[in-house]
Coordinates of C-alpha atoms in Angstrom, one line a residue:
Chain E
M20 CA -151.8 -165.0 -42.6
K21 CA -149.1 -163.7 -44.9
A22 CA -149.1 -160.4 -42.9
L23 CA -148.4 -162.4 -39.7
L24 CA -145.7 -164.6 -41.1
F25 CA -143.7 -161.7 -42.5
P26 CA -142.8 -160.0 -39.2
L27 CA -142.1 -163.5 -37.6
G28 CA -139.8 -164.1 -40.6
L29 CA -138.0 -160.8 -40.0
L30 CA -137.5 -161.4 -36.3
G31 CA -136.2 -164.9 -37.2
L32 CA -133.6 -163.2 -39.5
I33 CA -132.6 -160.8 -36.7
A34 CA -132.1 -163.6 -34.2
L35 CA -130.1 -165.5 -36.8
G36 CA -127.9 -162.4 -37.4
R37 CA -127.2 -162.1 -33.7
L38 CA -126.3 -165.8 -33.4
L39 CA -123.9 -165.3 -36.4
S40 CA -122.5 -162.2 -34.8
L41 CA -121.8 -164.1 -31.6
A42 CA -120.2 -166.8 -33.6
E43 CA -117.8 -164.5 -35.2
A44 CA -116.9 -163.0 -31.8
E45 CA -117.8 -159.5 -32.7
P46 CA -118.0 -157.5 -29.5
P47 CA -121.3 -155.8 -28.9
A48 CA -121.4 -152.0 -28.5
A49 CA -121.2 -150.8 -24.9
S50 CA -124.5 -150.2 -23.2
T51 CA -125.9 -146.7 -23.9
S52 CA -124.1 -144.0 -21.8
P53 CA -126.2 -141.7 -19.8
F54 CA -124.1 -139.1 -21.6
A55 CA -125.0 -140.1 -25.2
G56 CA -126.2 -137.1 -27.3
G57 CA -123.7 -134.6 -25.9
R58 CA -119.9 -133.9 -25.5
W59 CA -117.4 -133.2 -22.8
I60 CA -115.6 -130.0 -22.3
D61 CA -112.5 -130.0 -20.2
L62 CA -112.6 -127.0 -17.9
T63 CA -109.1 -127.7 -16.3
H64 CA -105.8 -125.8 -16.9
E65 CA -102.8 -127.9 -17.0
F66 CA -100.4 -128.1 -14.1
A67 CA -97.0 -126.8 -15.3
A68 CA -94.2 -124.5 -14.4
D69 CA -96.3 -121.5 -15.6
T70 CA -99.4 -122.4 -13.8
L71 CA -100.6 -119.4 -11.8
Y72 CA -100.6 -119.4 -8.0
W73 CA -101.2 -116.8 -5.3
P74 CA -98.1 -114.7 -5.1
T75 CA -97.2 -116.2 -1.7
A76 CA -97.8 -119.8 -2.6
Q77 CA -95.4 -122.5 -3.8
R78 CA -95.9 -122.9 -7.6
F79 CA -96.2 -126.3 -9.3
Q80 CA -92.9 -128.2 -10.0
L81 CA -92.4 -131.3 -11.9
E82 CA -89.2 -133.1 -11.2
V83 CA -88.2 -135.7 -13.9
E84 CA -87.1 -139.1 -12.3
S85 CA -86.7 -140.8 -15.6
R86 CA -87.6 -140.3 -19.3
A87 CA -85.2 -142.7 -21.1
M88 CA -84.6 -146.2 -22.2
T89 CA -83.6 -148.6 -19.3
P90 CA -80.8 -151.1 -19.2
K91 CA -83.4 -153.8 -19.6
G92 CA -84.5 -152.5 -23.0
Y93 CA -87.7 -150.7 -22.4
F94 CA -88.6 -147.0 -22.2
Y95 CA -89.6 -145.7 -18.7
A96 CA -90.8 -142.2 -17.6
A97 CA -91.8 -141.0 -14.2
N98 CA -91.8 -137.7 -12.3
R99 CA -92.4 -136.2 -8.9
Y100 CA -94.7 -133.2 -8.4
R101 CA -95.1 -130.6 -5.7
A102 CA -97.1 -127.4 -5.2
S103 CA -99.4 -125.5 -2.9
E104 CA -102.9 -126.8 -2.7
H105 CA -104.5 -123.5 -3.8
G106 CA -103.2 -122.8 -7.3
G107 CA -104.1 -123.9 -10.8
T108 CA -107.5 -125.2 -11.3
H109 CA -108.3 -126.3 -7.8
I110 CA -111.0 -126.6 -5.1
D111 CA -111.4 -124.7 -1.8
A112 CA -112.6 -127.3 0.8
P113 CA -114.8 -125.7 3.5
I114 CA -111.9 -126.0 6.1
H115 CA -109.8 -123.5 4.0
F116 CA -111.6 -120.7 5.8
A117 CA -113.9 -122.5 8.2
E118 CA -112.4 -124.2 11.2
K119 CA -115.1 -126.8 11.5
G120 CA -115.7 -127.1 7.8
K121 CA -115.1 -130.3 5.8
T122 CA -111.7 -131.2 4.5
V123 CA -111.4 -132.1 0.7
D124 CA -111.5 -135.8 1.4
Q125 CA -114.7 -135.4 3.3
L126 CA -116.7 -133.8 0.5
P127 CA -119.2 -136.4 -0.9
V128 CA -118.6 -136.9 -4.6
D129 CA -122.3 -136.3 -5.4
Q130 CA -121.9 -132.6 -4.1
L131 CA -119.3 -132.1 -6.9
M132 CA -121.4 -133.4 -9.7
G133 CA -124.7 -132.3 -11.2
P134 CA -126.6 -129.8 -13.3
A135 CA -124.9 -126.3 -13.6
V136 CA -125.8 -122.8 -14.6
V137 CA -123.6 -120.3 -16.0
V138 CA -123.9 -116.6 -15.0
D139 CA -122.1 -114.7 -17.6
V140 CA -120.5 -111.4 -16.3
S141 CA -117.7 -111.3 -18.8
A142 CA -118.8 -107.8 -20.1
Q143 CA -118.8 -106.3 -16.6
A144 CA -115.5 -108.0 -15.8
A145 CA -113.9 -106.7 -19.1
A146 CA -114.8 -103.2 -18.0
D147 CA -113.7 -103.5 -14.4
A148 CA -110.9 -105.7 -13.1
D149 CA -112.3 -105.2 -9.6
Y150 CA -115.9 -106.2 -10.5
Q151 CA -117.9 -108.1 -8.0
V152 CA -120.8 -110.3 -9.1
N153 CA -123.7 -109.1 -7.1
V154 CA -127.3 -110.1 -6.3
A155 CA -128.5 -107.9 -9.2
D156 CA -126.5 -110.2 -11.7
F157 CA -128.2 -113.3 -10.2
E158 CA -131.7 -111.5 -10.4
A159 CA -131.0 -110.6 -14.0
W160 CA -130.1 -114.2 -14.7
E161 CA -133.2 -115.6 -13.0
K162 CA -135.4 -113.1 -15.0
A163 CA -134.1 -114.7 -18.2
H164 CA -133.9 -118.3 -17.1
G165 CA -136.0 -118.8 -14.0
L166 CA -135.1 -119.3 -10.4
L167 CA -131.7 -121.0 -9.6
P168 CA -132.8 -124.7 -9.2
Q169 CA -132.2 -126.4 -5.9
G170 CA -128.9 -128.3 -5.6
I171 CA -127.4 -126.4 -8.6
I172 CA -123.8 -125.9 -9.2
V173 CA -123.2 -122.2 -10.1
L174 CA -120.5 -121.1 -12.5
L175 CA -119.6 -117.5 -12.9
R176 CA -118.0 -116.7 -16.2
T177 CA -115.8 -113.6 -16.0
G178 CA -114.0 -114.3 -19.2
Y179 CA -110.7 -114.3 -17.4
A180 CA -109.8 -117.8 -18.4
K181 CA -108.8 -116.5 -21.8
R182 CA -106.0 -114.4 -20.1
W183 CA -104.6 -117.6 -18.5
P184 CA -101.6 -118.1 -17.8
D185 CA -100.5 -114.5 -18.2
P186 CA -100.0 -113.2 -14.6
K187 CA -100.2 -109.5 -15.6
T188 CA -103.6 -109.6 -17.1
Y189 CA -105.1 -112.6 -15.1
L190 CA -103.9 -111.7 -11.5
G191 CA -103.1 -108.0 -12.1
T192 CA -99.5 -108.4 -11.3
E193 CA -96.5 -110.5 -12.4
Q194 CA -94.7 -109.8 -9.1
R195 CA -94.4 -112.6 -6.5
G196 CA -94.2 -112.6 -2.7
A197 CA -96.3 -110.7 0.0
E198 CA -95.6 -107.3 -1.6
A199 CA -97.4 -108.4 -4.7
V200 CA -100.7 -109.2 -2.8
P201 CA -102.0 -105.6 -2.7
Q202 CA -101.5 -105.4 -6.5
L203 CA -103.9 -108.2 -7.2
H204 CA -106.8 -107.1 -9.4
F205 CA -109.4 -109.6 -10.8
P206 CA -113.1 -110.1 -10.4
G207 CA -114.9 -112.1 -7.7
L208 CA -118.2 -112.6 -5.9
H209 CA -119.5 -109.9 -3.8
P210 CA -120.1 -110.9 -0.1
D211 CA -123.7 -109.6 -0.4
A212 CA -124.3 -112.1 -3.2
A213 CA -122.6 -114.9 -1.2
R214 CA -125.0 -114.2 1.6
W215 CA -128.0 -114.2 -0.7
L216 CA -126.9 -117.5 -2.2
V217 CA -126.5 -119.1 1.2
A218 CA -129.8 -117.6 2.6
Q219 CA -132.1 -117.4 -0.4
R220 CA -131.1 -120.2 -2.6
S221 CA -129.7 -123.8 -2.1
I222 CA -126.5 -124.6 -4.2
K223 CA -124.1 -127.4 -4.1
A224 CA -121.0 -125.6 -5.1
I225 CA -119.8 -122.5 -6.9
G226 CA -116.9 -122.0 -9.4
L227 CA -115.4 -119.2 -11.4
D228 CA -112.6 -118.4 -13.9
T229 CA -110.5 -116.2 -11.7
A230 CA -107.9 -117.0 -8.9
S231 CA -110.3 -116.5 -6.0
I232 CA -114.0 -116.3 -5.2
D233 CA -113.2 -113.0 -3.5
R234 CA -111.9 -110.5 -5.8
G235 CA -108.2 -109.7 -5.9
Q236 CA -108.6 -106.5 -3.8
S237 CA -110.3 -108.3 -1.0
S238 CA -108.5 -108.5 2.3
L239 CA -111.0 -110.2 4.6
F240 CA -112.1 -113.0 2.2
E241 CA -115.8 -112.6 3.2
S242 CA -117.3 -114.5 0.4
H243 CA -115.0 -117.5 1.1
R244 CA -116.1 -117.4 4.7
I245 CA -119.8 -117.1 4.0
L246 CA -119.8 -120.0 1.6
L247 CA -117.4 -122.3 3.2
E248 CA -119.0 -122.0 6.6
Q249 CA -122.0 -123.6 4.9
N250 CA -119.9 -126.4 3.4
I251 CA -120.3 -125.0 -0.1
P252 CA -116.9 -125.6 -1.8
A253 CA -115.6 -123.2 -4.5
F254 CA -113.8 -124.1 -7.7
E255 CA -111.2 -121.5 -8.7
N256 CA -109.2 -120.9 -11.8
V257 CA -111.8 -122.8 -13.8
G258 CA -111.1 -122.9 -17.5
D259 CA -112.8 -121.3 -20.5
M260 CA -116.6 -121.5 -20.1
S261 CA -117.5 -119.9 -23.4
L262 CA -118.9 -123.1 -25.0
L263 CA -121.3 -123.7 -22.0
P264 CA -124.9 -122.9 -22.2
A265 CA -126.6 -120.8 -19.4
T266 CA -128.6 -123.9 -18.4
G267 CA -128.4 -127.6 -19.4
A268 CA -124.7 -128.3 -18.7
H269 CA -123.7 -131.1 -16.3
I270 CA -120.5 -130.6 -14.2
I271 CA -118.3 -133.3 -12.8
A272 CA -115.5 -131.9 -10.6
L273 CA -113.2 -134.5 -8.9
P274 CA -110.4 -133.2 -6.6
M275 CA -107.3 -135.1 -5.6
K276 CA -108.4 -136.9 -2.4
I277 CA -105.8 -135.3 0.1
K278 CA -106.5 -136.5 3.6
E279 CA -107.2 -133.4 5.8
G280 CA -106.6 -131.3 2.6
S281 CA -107.9 -127.7 2.6
G282 CA -108.2 -128.1 -1.1
G283 CA -106.3 -129.3 -3.9
P284 CA -105.9 -130.0 -7.7
L285 CA -109.3 -130.3 -9.4
R286 CA -110.2 -132.0 -12.6
I287 CA -113.4 -130.3 -13.8
V288 CA -115.4 -131.2 -16.9
A289 CA -118.7 -130.2 -18.3
W290 CA -121.1 -132.3 -20.3
V291 CA -122.9 -130.2 -22.9
P292 CA -126.0 -131.6 -24.7
G293 CA -125.9 -131.6 -28.5
A294 CA -123.3 -132.1 -31.2
L295 CA -120.2 -130.0 -31.7
Chain S
M30 CA -168.9 -130.7 -22.3
K31 CA -168.5 -131.3 -18.6
A32 CA -165.8 -134.0 -19.2
L33 CA -163.9 -131.3 -21.3
L34 CA -164.1 -128.6 -18.7
F35 CA -162.8 -130.7 -15.9
P36 CA -159.3 -131.3 -17.2
L37 CA -159.1 -127.6 -18.4
G38 CA -160.0 -126.7 -14.8
L39 CA -157.3 -129.0 -13.4
L40 CA -154.7 -127.4 -15.7
G41 CA -155.8 -124.0 -14.6
L42 CA -155.2 -125.0 -10.9
I43 CA -151.8 -126.4 -11.7
A44 CA -150.8 -123.2 -13.6
L45 CA -152.1 -121.1 -10.6
G46 CA -150.1 -123.3 -8.2
R47 CA -146.9 -122.7 -10.3
L48 CA -147.6 -118.9 -10.3
L49 CA -148.1 -119.0 -6.4
S50 CA -145.0 -121.1 -6.2
L51 CA -142.9 -118.5 -8.1
A52 CA -144.3 -115.6 -6.0
E53 CA -143.0 -117.4 -3.0
A54 CA -139.6 -117.8 -4.6
E55 CA -139.5 -121.5 -4.0
P56 CA -136.7 -122.8 -6.1
P57 CA -137.6 -125.6 -8.6
A58 CA -135.9 -128.9 -8.3
A59 CA -132.7 -129.3 -10.5
S60 CA -133.3 -130.9 -13.8
T61 CA -133.2 -134.7 -13.8
S62 CA -129.6 -136.0 -13.5
P63 CA -128.6 -138.7 -16.0
F64 CA -127.5 -140.6 -12.9
A65 CA -130.8 -140.5 -11.0
G66 CA -131.8 -144.0 -9.8
G67 CA -128.4 -145.0 -8.8
R68 CA -125.5 -144.1 -6.3
W69 CA -121.9 -143.2 -6.4
I70 CA -119.2 -145.3 -4.9
D71 CA -115.7 -143.6 -4.4
L72 CA -113.0 -146.0 -5.5
T73 CA -110.2 -143.7 -4.3
H74 CA -107.8 -144.2 -1.5
E75 CA -106.9 -141.0 0.4
F76 CA -103.4 -139.4 -0.1
A77 CA -101.9 -139.4 3.3
A78 CA -98.5 -140.2 4.9
D79 CA -99.3 -143.9 4.9
T80 CA -100.3 -144.0 1.3
L81 CA -98.5 -146.8 -0.4
Y82 CA -95.8 -146.1 -3.0
W83 CA -93.4 -148.3 -4.9
P84 CA -90.5 -148.9 -2.6
T85 CA -88.2 -146.6 -4.7
A86 CA -90.7 -143.9 -5.1
Q87 CA -91.2 -140.7 -3.0
R88 CA -94.2 -141.1 -0.7
F89 CA -96.8 -138.5 -0.3
Q90 CA -96.2 -135.6 2.1
L91 CA -98.5 -132.8 3.2
E92 CA -96.8 -129.8 4.7
V93 CA -99.0 -127.5 6.7
E94 CA -98.6 -123.8 5.7
S95 CA -101.4 -122.6 8.1
R96 CA -104.2 -124.0 10.3
A97 CA -105.0 -121.3 12.7
M98 CA -106.8 -118.0 13.3
T99 CA -105.1 -115.1 11.5
P100 CA -104.5 -111.7 13.0
K101 CA -107.3 -110.4 11.0
G102 CA -109.8 -112.6 13.0
Y103 CA -110.6 -115.4 10.5
F104 CA -109.5 -119.0 10.4
Y105 CA -107.2 -120.1 7.6
A106 CA -105.9 -123.4 6.5
A107 CA -103.6 -124.2 3.6
N108 CA -101.0 -126.9 2.8
R109 CA -98.4 -128.1 0.3
Y110 CA -98.2 -131.5 -1.2
R111 CA -95.5 -133.5 -2.9
A112 CA -95.2 -137.1 -4.2
S113 CA -94.2 -139.4 -7.0
E114 CA -96.8 -139.7 -9.8
H115 CA -97.1 -143.4 -9.5
G116 CA -98.4 -144.1 -5.9
G117 CA -101.8 -144.1 -4.2
T118 CA -104.8 -144.4 -6.5
H119 CA -103.3 -143.2 -9.8
I120 CA -103.2 -143.5 -13.6
D121 CA -100.4 -144.7 -15.8
A122 CA -100.4 -142.6 -18.8
P123 CA -99.2 -144.3 -22.0
I124 CA -95.9 -142.5 -21.9
H125 CA -95.0 -144.2 -18.6
F126 CA -93.7 -147.2 -20.6
A127 CA -94.2 -146.1 -24.2
E128 CA -91.8 -143.4 -25.6
K129 CA -94.4 -142.1 -28.2
G130 CA -97.5 -142.6 -25.9
K131 CA -99.7 -140.0 -24.6
T132 CA -98.9 -138.0 -21.5
V133 CA -101.6 -137.7 -18.8
D134 CA -102.8 -134.3 -20.0
Q135 CA -103.3 -135.6 -23.6
L136 CA -105.8 -138.4 -22.6
P137 CA -109.2 -137.3 -23.7
V138 CA -111.6 -137.3 -20.8
D139 CA -114.2 -139.5 -22.6
Q140 CA -111.6 -142.3 -22.7
L141 CA -111.6 -142.2 -18.9
M142 CA -115.5 -142.4 -18.5
G143 CA -118.0 -145.0 -19.5
P144 CA -119.5 -148.4 -18.8
A145 CA -117.4 -150.8 -16.9
V146 CA -117.1 -154.5 -16.2
V147 CA -115.7 -156.2 -13.1
V148 CA -113.7 -159.4 -13.5
D149 CA -113.7 -160.8 -10.0
V150 CA -110.4 -162.9 -9.5
S151 CA -110.5 -162.4 -5.7
A152 CA -110.6 -166.1 -4.9
Q153 CA -107.6 -166.8 -7.1
A154 CA -105.7 -163.9 -5.6
A155 CA -106.4 -164.9 -2.1
A156 CA -104.8 -168.3 -2.8
D157 CA -101.8 -166.9 -4.7
A158 CA -100.1 -163.6 -4.1
D159 CA -98.2 -164.0 -7.4
Y160 CA -101.5 -164.7 -9.4
Q161 CA -101.8 -163.4 -12.9
V162 CA -105.2 -162.8 -14.5
N163 CA -105.0 -164.7 -17.8
V164 CA -107.2 -165.2 -20.9
A165 CA -109.1 -168.1 -19.2
D166 CA -110.4 -165.6 -16.6
F167 CA -111.7 -163.3 -19.3
E168 CA -113.2 -166.3 -21.2
A169 CA -115.0 -167.5 -18.0
W170 CA -116.3 -164.0 -17.5
E171 CA -117.6 -163.8 -21.1
K172 CA -119.3 -167.2 -20.7
A173 CA -121.3 -165.8 -17.9
H174 CA -121.9 -162.3 -19.1
G175 CA -121.3 -162.1 -22.9
L176 CA -118.4 -160.6 -24.8
L177 CA -116.6 -157.7 -23.4
P178 CA -118.4 -154.8 -25.1
Q179 CA -116.5 -152.3 -27.4
G180 CA -115.1 -149.3 -25.6
I181 CA -115.6 -150.9 -22.2
I182 CA -113.6 -150.0 -19.1
V183 CA -112.2 -153.3 -17.6
L184 CA -111.8 -153.5 -13.8
L185 CA -109.9 -156.4 -12.2
R186 CA -110.9 -157.2 -8.6
T187 CA -108.3 -159.0 -6.8
G188 CA -109.7 -158.1 -3.3
Y189 CA -106.3 -156.6 -2.4
A190 CA -108.0 -153.1 -1.8
K191 CA -109.1 -154.5 1.6
R192 CA -105.5 -154.9 2.6
W193 CA -104.8 -151.2 2.0
P194 CA -102.7 -149.5 3.4
D195 CA -100.8 -152.4 5.1
P196 CA -97.5 -152.6 3.1
K197 CA -96.8 -156.2 4.3
T198 CA -100.0 -157.8 3.0
Y199 CA -100.7 -155.3 0.2
L200 CA -97.2 -155.1 -1.5
G201 CA -95.6 -158.2 0.1
T202 CA -93.0 -156.2 2.0
E203 CA -92.8 -153.3 4.3
Q204 CA -89.3 -152.6 3.4
R205 CA -88.4 -149.5 1.3
G206 CA -85.7 -148.9 -1.3
A207 CA -84.3 -150.8 -4.3
E208 CA -83.6 -154.0 -2.1
A209 CA -87.3 -154.3 -1.4
V210 CA -88.3 -154.6 -5.1
P211 CA -87.6 -158.3 -5.5
Q212 CA -89.7 -158.9 -2.4
L213 CA -92.8 -157.5 -4.0
H214 CA -95.7 -160.0 -4.2
F215 CA -99.1 -159.0 -5.4
P216 CA -101.3 -160.1 -8.3
G217 CA -101.4 -158.5 -11.8
L218 CA -102.5 -159.0 -15.4
H219 CA -100.6 -161.8 -17.3
P220 CA -99.0 -160.5 -20.5
D221 CA -100.8 -163.0 -22.6
A222 CA -104.0 -161.6 -21.4
A223 CA -102.8 -158.1 -22.1
R224 CA -102.0 -159.2 -25.7
W225 CA -105.4 -160.8 -25.9
L226 CA -107.2 -157.6 -24.7
V227 CA -105.3 -155.5 -27.3
A228 CA -105.7 -157.9 -30.2
Q229 CA -109.1 -159.5 -29.6
R230 CA -111.1 -156.9 -27.8
S231 CA -111.5 -153.1 -27.8
I232 CA -111.2 -151.6 -24.4
K233 CA -110.8 -147.8 -23.3
A234 CA -108.9 -148.4 -20.1
I235 CA -108.1 -151.1 -17.5
G236 CA -107.8 -150.8 -13.7
L237 CA -107.1 -153.0 -10.7
D238 CA -106.8 -152.9 -7.0
T239 CA -103.1 -153.7 -6.6
A240 CA -100.1 -151.4 -7.0
S241 CA -99.3 -152.4 -10.6
I242 CA -101.0 -153.8 -13.7
D243 CA -98.0 -156.2 -13.8
R244 CA -97.6 -158.5 -10.7
G245 CA -95.2 -157.7 -8.0
Q246 CA -92.7 -160.3 -9.2
S247 CA -92.6 -158.9 -12.7
S248 CA -89.3 -157.4 -13.9
L249 CA -90.0 -156.6 -17.5
F250 CA -93.4 -154.9 -17.0
E251 CA -94.7 -156.5 -20.2
S252 CA -98.4 -155.9 -19.5
H253 CA -97.7 -152.1 -19.0
R254 CA -95.8 -152.1 -22.2
I255 CA -98.4 -154.0 -24.3
L256 CA -101.3 -151.8 -23.0
L257 CA -99.6 -148.5 -22.9
E258 CA -98.1 -148.8 -26.4
Q259 CA -101.7 -148.9 -27.6
N260 CA -102.6 -145.8 -25.6
I261 CA -104.8 -147.9 -23.1
P262 CA -104.1 -146.3 -19.7
A263 CA -104.1 -148.3 -16.5
F264 CA -105.7 -147.3 -13.2
E265 CA -103.7 -148.7 -10.1
N266 CA -104.4 -149.0 -6.5
V267 CA -108.1 -148.7 -7.2
G268 CA -110.2 -149.0 -4.0
D269 CA -112.7 -151.7 -2.9
M270 CA -114.9 -152.9 -5.8
S271 CA -116.9 -155.4 -3.8
L272 CA -120.1 -153.3 -4.2
L273 CA -119.8 -153.1 -8.0
P274 CA -121.8 -155.4 -10.2
A275 CA -120.1 -157.5 -13.0
T276 CA -121.9 -155.3 -15.6
G277 CA -123.8 -152.1 -15.3
A278 CA -121.5 -149.8 -13.4
H279 CA -120.4 -146.5 -15.0
I280 CA -116.9 -145.3 -14.3
I281 CA -115.6 -141.7 -14.1
A282 CA -111.9 -141.6 -13.6
L283 CA -110.3 -138.1 -13.7
P284 CA -106.6 -137.6 -13.2
M285 CA -104.8 -134.5 -12.1
K286 CA -104.0 -132.7 -15.3
I287 CA -100.2 -132.6 -15.1
K288 CA -98.6 -131.3 -18.3
E289 CA -96.3 -134.0 -19.7
G290 CA -97.2 -136.2 -16.8
S291 CA -96.4 -139.9 -17.0
G292 CA -99.4 -140.4 -14.8
G293 CA -100.7 -138.8 -11.5
P294 CA -103.2 -138.9 -8.8
L295 CA -106.6 -140.2 -9.9
R296 CA -110.0 -139.6 -8.6
I297 CA -112.1 -142.6 -9.6
V298 CA -115.8 -143.1 -8.8
A299 CA -118.3 -145.7 -9.9
W300 CA -122.0 -145.1 -10.5
V301 CA -124.1 -148.1 -9.7
P302 CA -127.7 -148.4 -10.7
G303 CA -130.2 -149.1 -7.9
A304 CA -130.7 -148.0 -4.3
L305 CA -128.3 -148.8 -1.5

């Protein structure tokens, strides 16, 4: 009988504690987040005057409208921004290279979120600025980690994010204009691997930490065309992925919702399980 | 003995099935998402020529660079965008009205994500275009749903999202320029309620479906100043919240990462538990 009374007494005390807590108007903790037990890593470069763009594209500009006290006695800051869609950390919407592909506002948000894998080719990319990630790189990854899961977001880590925003080492040239385009040197995805991903696997989206999913020396942009024709968007100029595990990260990549946009600024973050 | 052999045999069959599955290169399903069992609702208006801005702000413009076949035989589309930071679905970073407040790039992403509550004042706002959400509205909400949890994202639903993008009914005027500002009529948050939220509760961020957290008739922007001085950002021109529950939704609100920005375009989505 004593053994039964004890737990009832304990429950009573807990109930009393809750009542007292309400009486003191102590707000309860927010309900458990689906992302408890992990942390967020921001994979987005800032938009600023030195943000890298294609040599022929309009760079980012911020025009200050106000950053001062007003006559009414309060501080007020506001700016205007302008840029090309395809610079900085951004998304290529399918229509960028596919006439019937989706515009950026037509991409469903659940295609831009979900579990991700990281294929690390930073050693190859460090040795060869014209490196193309090929089927063998994916096969090696699968040998270690299992087949690419259906609906996965694939991230290619070339290590180039650490060179950002130095145009000479990140793009291969600090020159601007059409004459600079043949001097672009940075790694990308080989068209054979793009075809393999489209035909043999089922991915939601792909991203990498260089300026383009096709390498700098590409002139036909075949990997773009292969992926975007299948409505698989590409995230470009993604930030440093060195803290992401090969599997287990969760990506949320939300672009500016530009109506009929061929792409645009992207905020991309990764949730990684475990403490810092 | 038979009873023991049967389960072993079953496990053997499962193992054999998995091996066969691998041999056929059938990709496994992606690991379970933290957001399984719910759906996403996009709360973001598109950026387009008719996107609503403050009468004195620069509206959104998209300039087409290319949307055609190239001489090399592939289709190519790209655009340039420009606008003021504070129009369309956007975030007010603390520095917008607080000299020492954070700029938009300094807001940690976990402040912009998490459980949300919806305070529905659409009946009051329908009856009064100058309505201000006050402490009594929050007290009524708490009476029904309990105290606002710590670290919650507060969404105010005025119902004005359904009027978007009609300037006359959404802003109160279709005129532009400084002379239109006194004609702005739309609901906002009362400064008393802003003070109460800051002093009595502990919220991460606040959002609403009108053009400003202060009502259209405000001239001192006190609710902005009270919230932003505490580094509590505001989401403005949020989309239609009618499918969101009073509690249980999870918000992800990711702004364009403008270095030193006072705000900027925001992509805001809500996860809602349960099927459509």
